[in-house]
Coordinates of C-alpha atoms in Angstrom, one line a residue:
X285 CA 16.2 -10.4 -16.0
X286 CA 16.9 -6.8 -15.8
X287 CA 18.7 -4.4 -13.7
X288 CA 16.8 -1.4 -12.8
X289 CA 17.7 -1.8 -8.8
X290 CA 20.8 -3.4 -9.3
X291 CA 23.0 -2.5 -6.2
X292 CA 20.2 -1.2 -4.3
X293 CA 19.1 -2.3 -0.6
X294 CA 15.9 -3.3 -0.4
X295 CA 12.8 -3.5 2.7
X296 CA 9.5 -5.5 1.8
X297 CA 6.9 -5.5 4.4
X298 CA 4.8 -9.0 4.3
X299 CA 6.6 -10.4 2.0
X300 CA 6.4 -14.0 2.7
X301 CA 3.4 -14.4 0.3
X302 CA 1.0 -13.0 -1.7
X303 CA 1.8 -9.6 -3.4
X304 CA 5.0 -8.6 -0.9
X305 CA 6.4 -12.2 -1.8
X306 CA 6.2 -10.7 -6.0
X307 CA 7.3 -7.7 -4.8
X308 CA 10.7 -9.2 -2.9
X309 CA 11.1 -11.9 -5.9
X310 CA 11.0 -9.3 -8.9
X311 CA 13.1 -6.6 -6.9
X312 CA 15.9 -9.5 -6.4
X313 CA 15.6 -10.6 -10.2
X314 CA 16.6 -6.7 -10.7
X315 CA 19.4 -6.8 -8.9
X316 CA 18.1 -5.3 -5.2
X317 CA 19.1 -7.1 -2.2
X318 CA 16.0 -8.1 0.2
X319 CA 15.0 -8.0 3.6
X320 CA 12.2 -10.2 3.5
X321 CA 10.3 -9.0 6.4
X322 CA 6.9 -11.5 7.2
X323 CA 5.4 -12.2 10.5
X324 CA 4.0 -15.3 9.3
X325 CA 0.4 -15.0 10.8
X326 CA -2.4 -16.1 9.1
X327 CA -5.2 -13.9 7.1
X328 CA -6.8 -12.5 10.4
X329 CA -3.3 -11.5 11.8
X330 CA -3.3 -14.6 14.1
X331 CA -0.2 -16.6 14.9
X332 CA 3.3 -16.2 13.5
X333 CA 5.7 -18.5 11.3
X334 CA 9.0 -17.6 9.7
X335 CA 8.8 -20.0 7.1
X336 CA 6.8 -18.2 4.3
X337 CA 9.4 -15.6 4.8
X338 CA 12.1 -18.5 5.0
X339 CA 11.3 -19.2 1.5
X340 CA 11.3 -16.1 -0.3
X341 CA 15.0 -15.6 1.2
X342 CA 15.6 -19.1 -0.5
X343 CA 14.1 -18.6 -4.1
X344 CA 16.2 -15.3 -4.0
X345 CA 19.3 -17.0 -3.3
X346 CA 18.8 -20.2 -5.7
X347 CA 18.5 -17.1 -8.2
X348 CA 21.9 -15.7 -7.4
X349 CA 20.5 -13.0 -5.2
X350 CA 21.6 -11.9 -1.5
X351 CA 18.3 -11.5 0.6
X352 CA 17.5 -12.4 4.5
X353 CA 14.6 -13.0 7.0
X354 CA 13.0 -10.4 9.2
X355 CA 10.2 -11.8 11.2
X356 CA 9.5 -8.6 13.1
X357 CA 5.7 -7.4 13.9
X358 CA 5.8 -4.0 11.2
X359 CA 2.9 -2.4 13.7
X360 CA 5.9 -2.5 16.7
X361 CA 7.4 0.6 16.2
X362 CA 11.2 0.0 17.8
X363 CA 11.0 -3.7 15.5
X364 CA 10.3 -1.7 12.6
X365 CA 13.3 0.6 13.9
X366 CA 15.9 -2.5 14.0
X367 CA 14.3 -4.2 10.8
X368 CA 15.1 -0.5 9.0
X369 CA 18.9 -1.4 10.7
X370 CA 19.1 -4.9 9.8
X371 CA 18.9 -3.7 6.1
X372 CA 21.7 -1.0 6.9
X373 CA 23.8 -3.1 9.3
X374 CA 23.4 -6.3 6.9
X375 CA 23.8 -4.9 3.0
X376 CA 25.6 -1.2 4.0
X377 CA 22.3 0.8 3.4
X378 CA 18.4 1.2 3.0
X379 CA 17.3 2.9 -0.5
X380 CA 14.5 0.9 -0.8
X381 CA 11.0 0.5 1.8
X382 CA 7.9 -1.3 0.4
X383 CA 5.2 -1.4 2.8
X384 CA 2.9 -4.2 2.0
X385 CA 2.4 -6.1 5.4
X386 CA -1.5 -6.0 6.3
X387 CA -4.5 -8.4 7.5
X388 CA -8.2 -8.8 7.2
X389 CA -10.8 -8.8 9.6
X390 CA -14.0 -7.6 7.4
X391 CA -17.1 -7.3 9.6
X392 CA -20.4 -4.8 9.3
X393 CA -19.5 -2.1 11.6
X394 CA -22.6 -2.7 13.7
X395 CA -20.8 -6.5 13.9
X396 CA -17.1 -5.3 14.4
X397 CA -15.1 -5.4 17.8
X398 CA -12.9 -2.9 19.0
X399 CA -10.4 -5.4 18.5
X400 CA -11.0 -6.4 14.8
X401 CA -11.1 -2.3 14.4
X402 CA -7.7 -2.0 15.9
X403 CA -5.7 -5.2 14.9
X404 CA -6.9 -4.2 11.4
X405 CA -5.5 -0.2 11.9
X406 CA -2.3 -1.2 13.7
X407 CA -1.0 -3.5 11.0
X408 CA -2.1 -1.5 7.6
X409 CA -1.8 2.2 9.2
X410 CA 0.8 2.3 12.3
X411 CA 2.5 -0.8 10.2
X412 CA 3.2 1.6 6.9
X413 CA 4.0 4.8 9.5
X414 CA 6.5 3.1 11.6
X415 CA 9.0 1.6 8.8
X416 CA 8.8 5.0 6.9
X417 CA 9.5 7.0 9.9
X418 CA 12.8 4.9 10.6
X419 CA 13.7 5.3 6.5
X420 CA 12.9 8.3 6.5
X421 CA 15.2 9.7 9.4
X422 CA 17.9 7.3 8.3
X423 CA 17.6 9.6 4.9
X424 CA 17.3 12.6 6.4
X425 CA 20.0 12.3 8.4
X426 CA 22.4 11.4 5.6
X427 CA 21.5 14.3 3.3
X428 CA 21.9 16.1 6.7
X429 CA 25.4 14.7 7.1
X430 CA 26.7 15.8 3.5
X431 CA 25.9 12.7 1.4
X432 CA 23.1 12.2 -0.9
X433 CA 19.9 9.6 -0.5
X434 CA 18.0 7.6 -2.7
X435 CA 15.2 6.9 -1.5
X436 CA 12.1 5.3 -2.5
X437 CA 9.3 4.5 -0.8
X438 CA 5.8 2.4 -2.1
X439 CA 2.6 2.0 0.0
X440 CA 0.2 -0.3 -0.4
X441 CA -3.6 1.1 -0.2
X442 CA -6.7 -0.8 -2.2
X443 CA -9.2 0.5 -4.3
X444 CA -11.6 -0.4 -0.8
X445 CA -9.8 2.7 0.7
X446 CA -10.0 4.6 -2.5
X447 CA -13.6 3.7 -3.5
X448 CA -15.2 2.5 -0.5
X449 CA -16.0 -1.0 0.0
X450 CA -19.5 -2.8 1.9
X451 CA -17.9 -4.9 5.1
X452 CA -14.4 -3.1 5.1
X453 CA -14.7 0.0 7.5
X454 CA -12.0 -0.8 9.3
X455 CA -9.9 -2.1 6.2
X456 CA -11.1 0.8 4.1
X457 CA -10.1 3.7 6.8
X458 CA -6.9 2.3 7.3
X459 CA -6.5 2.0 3.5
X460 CA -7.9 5.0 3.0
X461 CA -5.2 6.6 5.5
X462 CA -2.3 5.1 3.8
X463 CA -3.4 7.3 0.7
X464 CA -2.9 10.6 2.7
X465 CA 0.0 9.5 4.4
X466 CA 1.3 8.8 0.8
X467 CA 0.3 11.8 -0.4
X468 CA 1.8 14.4 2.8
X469 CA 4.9 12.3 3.2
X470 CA 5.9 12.9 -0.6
X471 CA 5.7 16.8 0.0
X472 CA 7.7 16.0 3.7
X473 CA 10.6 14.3 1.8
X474 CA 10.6 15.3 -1.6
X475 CA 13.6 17.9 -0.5
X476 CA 16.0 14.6 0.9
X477 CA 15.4 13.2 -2.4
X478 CA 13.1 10.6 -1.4
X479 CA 10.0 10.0 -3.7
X480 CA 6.4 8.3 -1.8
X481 CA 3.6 6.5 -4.1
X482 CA 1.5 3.9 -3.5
X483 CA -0.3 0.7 -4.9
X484 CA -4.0 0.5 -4.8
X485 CA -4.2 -3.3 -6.3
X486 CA -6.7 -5.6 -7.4
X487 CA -5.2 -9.4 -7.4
X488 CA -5.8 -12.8 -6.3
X489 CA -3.8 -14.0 -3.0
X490 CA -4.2 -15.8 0.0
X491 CA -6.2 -12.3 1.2
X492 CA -8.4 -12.0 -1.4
X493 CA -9.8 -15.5 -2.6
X494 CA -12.7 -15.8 -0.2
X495 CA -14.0 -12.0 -1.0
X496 CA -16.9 -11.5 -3.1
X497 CA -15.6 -11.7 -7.2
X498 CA -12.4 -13.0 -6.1
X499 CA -14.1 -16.4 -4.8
X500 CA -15.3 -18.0 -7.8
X501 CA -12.5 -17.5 -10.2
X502 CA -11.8 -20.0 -12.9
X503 CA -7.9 -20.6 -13.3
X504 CA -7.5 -18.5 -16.2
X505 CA -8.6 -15.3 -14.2
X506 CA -6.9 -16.1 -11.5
X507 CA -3.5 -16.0 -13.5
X508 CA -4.9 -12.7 -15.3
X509 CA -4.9 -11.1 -11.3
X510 CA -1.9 -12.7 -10.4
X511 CA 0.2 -10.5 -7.5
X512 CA 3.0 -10.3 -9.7
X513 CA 1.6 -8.0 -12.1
X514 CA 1.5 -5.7 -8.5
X515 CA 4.9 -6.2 -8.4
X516 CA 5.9 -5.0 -12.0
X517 CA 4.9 -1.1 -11.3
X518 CA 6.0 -1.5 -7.8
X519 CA 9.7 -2.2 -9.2
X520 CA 9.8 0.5 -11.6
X521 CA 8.3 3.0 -8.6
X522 CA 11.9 1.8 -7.1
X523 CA 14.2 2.7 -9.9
X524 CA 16.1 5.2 -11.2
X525 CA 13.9 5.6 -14.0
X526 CA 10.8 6.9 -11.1
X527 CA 12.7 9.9 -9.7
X528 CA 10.5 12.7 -10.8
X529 CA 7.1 10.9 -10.0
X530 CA 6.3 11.1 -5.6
X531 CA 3.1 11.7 -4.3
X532 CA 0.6 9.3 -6.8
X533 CA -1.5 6.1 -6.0
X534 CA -1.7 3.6 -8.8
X535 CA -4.4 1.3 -9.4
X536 CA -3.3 -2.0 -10.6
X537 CA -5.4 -4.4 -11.2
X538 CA -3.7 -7.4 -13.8
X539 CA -2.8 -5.8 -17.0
X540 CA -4.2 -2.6 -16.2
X541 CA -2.6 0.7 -14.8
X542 CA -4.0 3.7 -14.1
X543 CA -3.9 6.8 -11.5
X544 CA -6.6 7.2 -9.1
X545 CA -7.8 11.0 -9.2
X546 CA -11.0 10.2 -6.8
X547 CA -10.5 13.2 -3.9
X548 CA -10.8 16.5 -5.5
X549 CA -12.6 20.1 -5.3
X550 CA -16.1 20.0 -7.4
X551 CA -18.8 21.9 -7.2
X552 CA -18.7 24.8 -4.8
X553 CA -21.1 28.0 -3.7
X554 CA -21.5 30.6 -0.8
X555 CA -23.6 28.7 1.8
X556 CA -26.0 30.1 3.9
X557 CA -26.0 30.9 7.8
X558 CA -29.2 29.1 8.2
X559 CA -29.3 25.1 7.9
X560 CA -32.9 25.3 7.1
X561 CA -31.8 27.7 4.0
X562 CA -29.5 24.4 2.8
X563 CA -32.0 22.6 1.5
X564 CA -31.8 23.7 -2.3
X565 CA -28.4 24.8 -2.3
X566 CA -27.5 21.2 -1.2
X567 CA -29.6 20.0 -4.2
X568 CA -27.7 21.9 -6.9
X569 CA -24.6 20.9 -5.6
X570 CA -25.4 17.3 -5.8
X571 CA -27.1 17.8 -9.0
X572 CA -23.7 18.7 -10.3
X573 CA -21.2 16.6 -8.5
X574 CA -19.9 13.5 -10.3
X575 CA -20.9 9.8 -9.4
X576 CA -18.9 8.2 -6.5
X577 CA -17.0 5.5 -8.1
X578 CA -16.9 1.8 -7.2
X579 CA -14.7 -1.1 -6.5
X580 CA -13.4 -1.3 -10.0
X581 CA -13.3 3.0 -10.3
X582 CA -16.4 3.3 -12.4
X583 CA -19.1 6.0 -11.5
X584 CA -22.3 4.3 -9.5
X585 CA -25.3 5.7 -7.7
X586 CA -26.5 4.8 -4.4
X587 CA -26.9 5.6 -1.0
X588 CA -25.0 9.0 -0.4
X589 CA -24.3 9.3 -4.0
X590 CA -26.2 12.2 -6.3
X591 CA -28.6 10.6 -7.7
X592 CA -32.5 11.3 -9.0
X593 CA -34.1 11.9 -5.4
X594 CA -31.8 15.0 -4.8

């Protein structure tokens, strides 16, 4: 189909289905070989089973392509070390790290367990620090040694991390978390010639299709928020073509693509030393701050939002 990774080496976190499985499928069909990296678990992160991963590996060799099996736990930080290897050890290098590998364990916070708040942090948060860290070193240390890297490196947030999202605390902090880390790492690395952006997507998977909006699709709209449109921008992000842009989160959601700009500096004054003095300064400021934006990045009032009470 194309050839914009062609010769490249190629990491894709939970990849076995879903958005990482697009992700691993398109990157092979431009000429990237694939460490297919899936646990195999089910939504919730229970279980494990290599097969989904099995799979990938064998639709990118009926294609032509070179790709293998990783079944390590991304959260595990001396697995993600040897999966980081494997690609080196297996295909000669590592250019290439998508982290996509993540769960779901949506409660209310006055409902969710210090386990559904971990598992949930560990996979999404410690699961997109630990392969980086090992890339990252592996690049730096080449640069280090004389030679030159190419490195590129795509996250995966969601617009629940960007925009907030009822039911997701622990889902939204974590994704919320990969947006920073996006955003610090890209300054960290930008000197070993590594660039850092993420994915905040919108699609229908195995992840998604019980949410609220996602679970009454007709066909048609499924296929217009199919994962592989995710994958399409991802690729790109991987390319030559990307080298100058580092440090960005993209929304994707189908056929569109934009940049989310939510976090920035707006209205400001000279506060007071006494709280009970806030009152009215608080009030202008809110009277002048833009909406917070929803799920799909539009402005919206609500609680916590400016609206006409303040």
């Amino acid at each position: 189909m194309g050839d914009l990774c062609a010769g490249r080496v190629a990491v894709v976190t939970g990849a076995g289905r879903g958005i990482g499985r697009e992700h691993a499928l398109l990157l092979a069909e431009h000429g990237a070989r694939v460490v297919v990296n899936d646990l195999g678990g089910d939504a919730a992160g229970g279980g494990s089973d290599l097969s989904p991963a099995q799979e990938v590996v064998a639709e990118i060799e009926a294609m032509g392509g070179e790709a293998v099996v990783n079944g390590a736990n991304v959260a595990d930080f001396d697995a993600a070390g040897q999966m980081i290897h494997q690609a080196i050890d297996t295909f000669g290098s590592c250019d290439i790290l998508i982290n996509n590998a993540g769960i779901l364990r949506d409660r209310m916070v006055f409902s969710m367990s210090e386990f559904d708040w971990d598992a949930v942090i560990d996979v999404h948060l410690k699961g997109t620090f630990a392969p980086t860290h090992h890339a990252a070193t592996y690049w730096r240390e080449k640069v280090k040694a004389g030679g030159e890297a190419f490195g590129r490196i795509v996250n995966t947030s969601s617009p629940s991390g960007i925009y907030g999202n009822v039911g997701q605390s622990n889902y939204g902090a974590a994704k919320a978390g990969i947006a920073a880390f996006t955003i610090i790492t890209a300054m960290e690395l930008v000197k070993y010639g590594v660039t850092v952006n993420c994915l905040a997507p919108g699609a229908f998977t195995r992840m998604t299709s019980d949410l609220p909006g996602f679970e009454k699709m007709d066909e048609e709209t499924q296929e217009a928020m199919s994962p592989r449109w995710i994958a399409v921008p991802a690729v790109w992000l991987c390319s030559e073509a990307a080298q100058n842009v580092t440090g960005r989160v993209f929304d994707v959601r189908g056929e569109q693509l934009g940049i989310s700009e939510q976090w920035h500096l707006g209205p400001s004054t000279t506060q007071p030393d006494d709280p009970a003095d806030l009152t009215d300064v608080m009030a202008g400021l809110m009277a002048e701050a833009q909406l917070n934006s929803g799920m799909h990045g539009l402005p919206t009032e609500g609680p916590g939002r400016p609206g006409p009470g303040l």
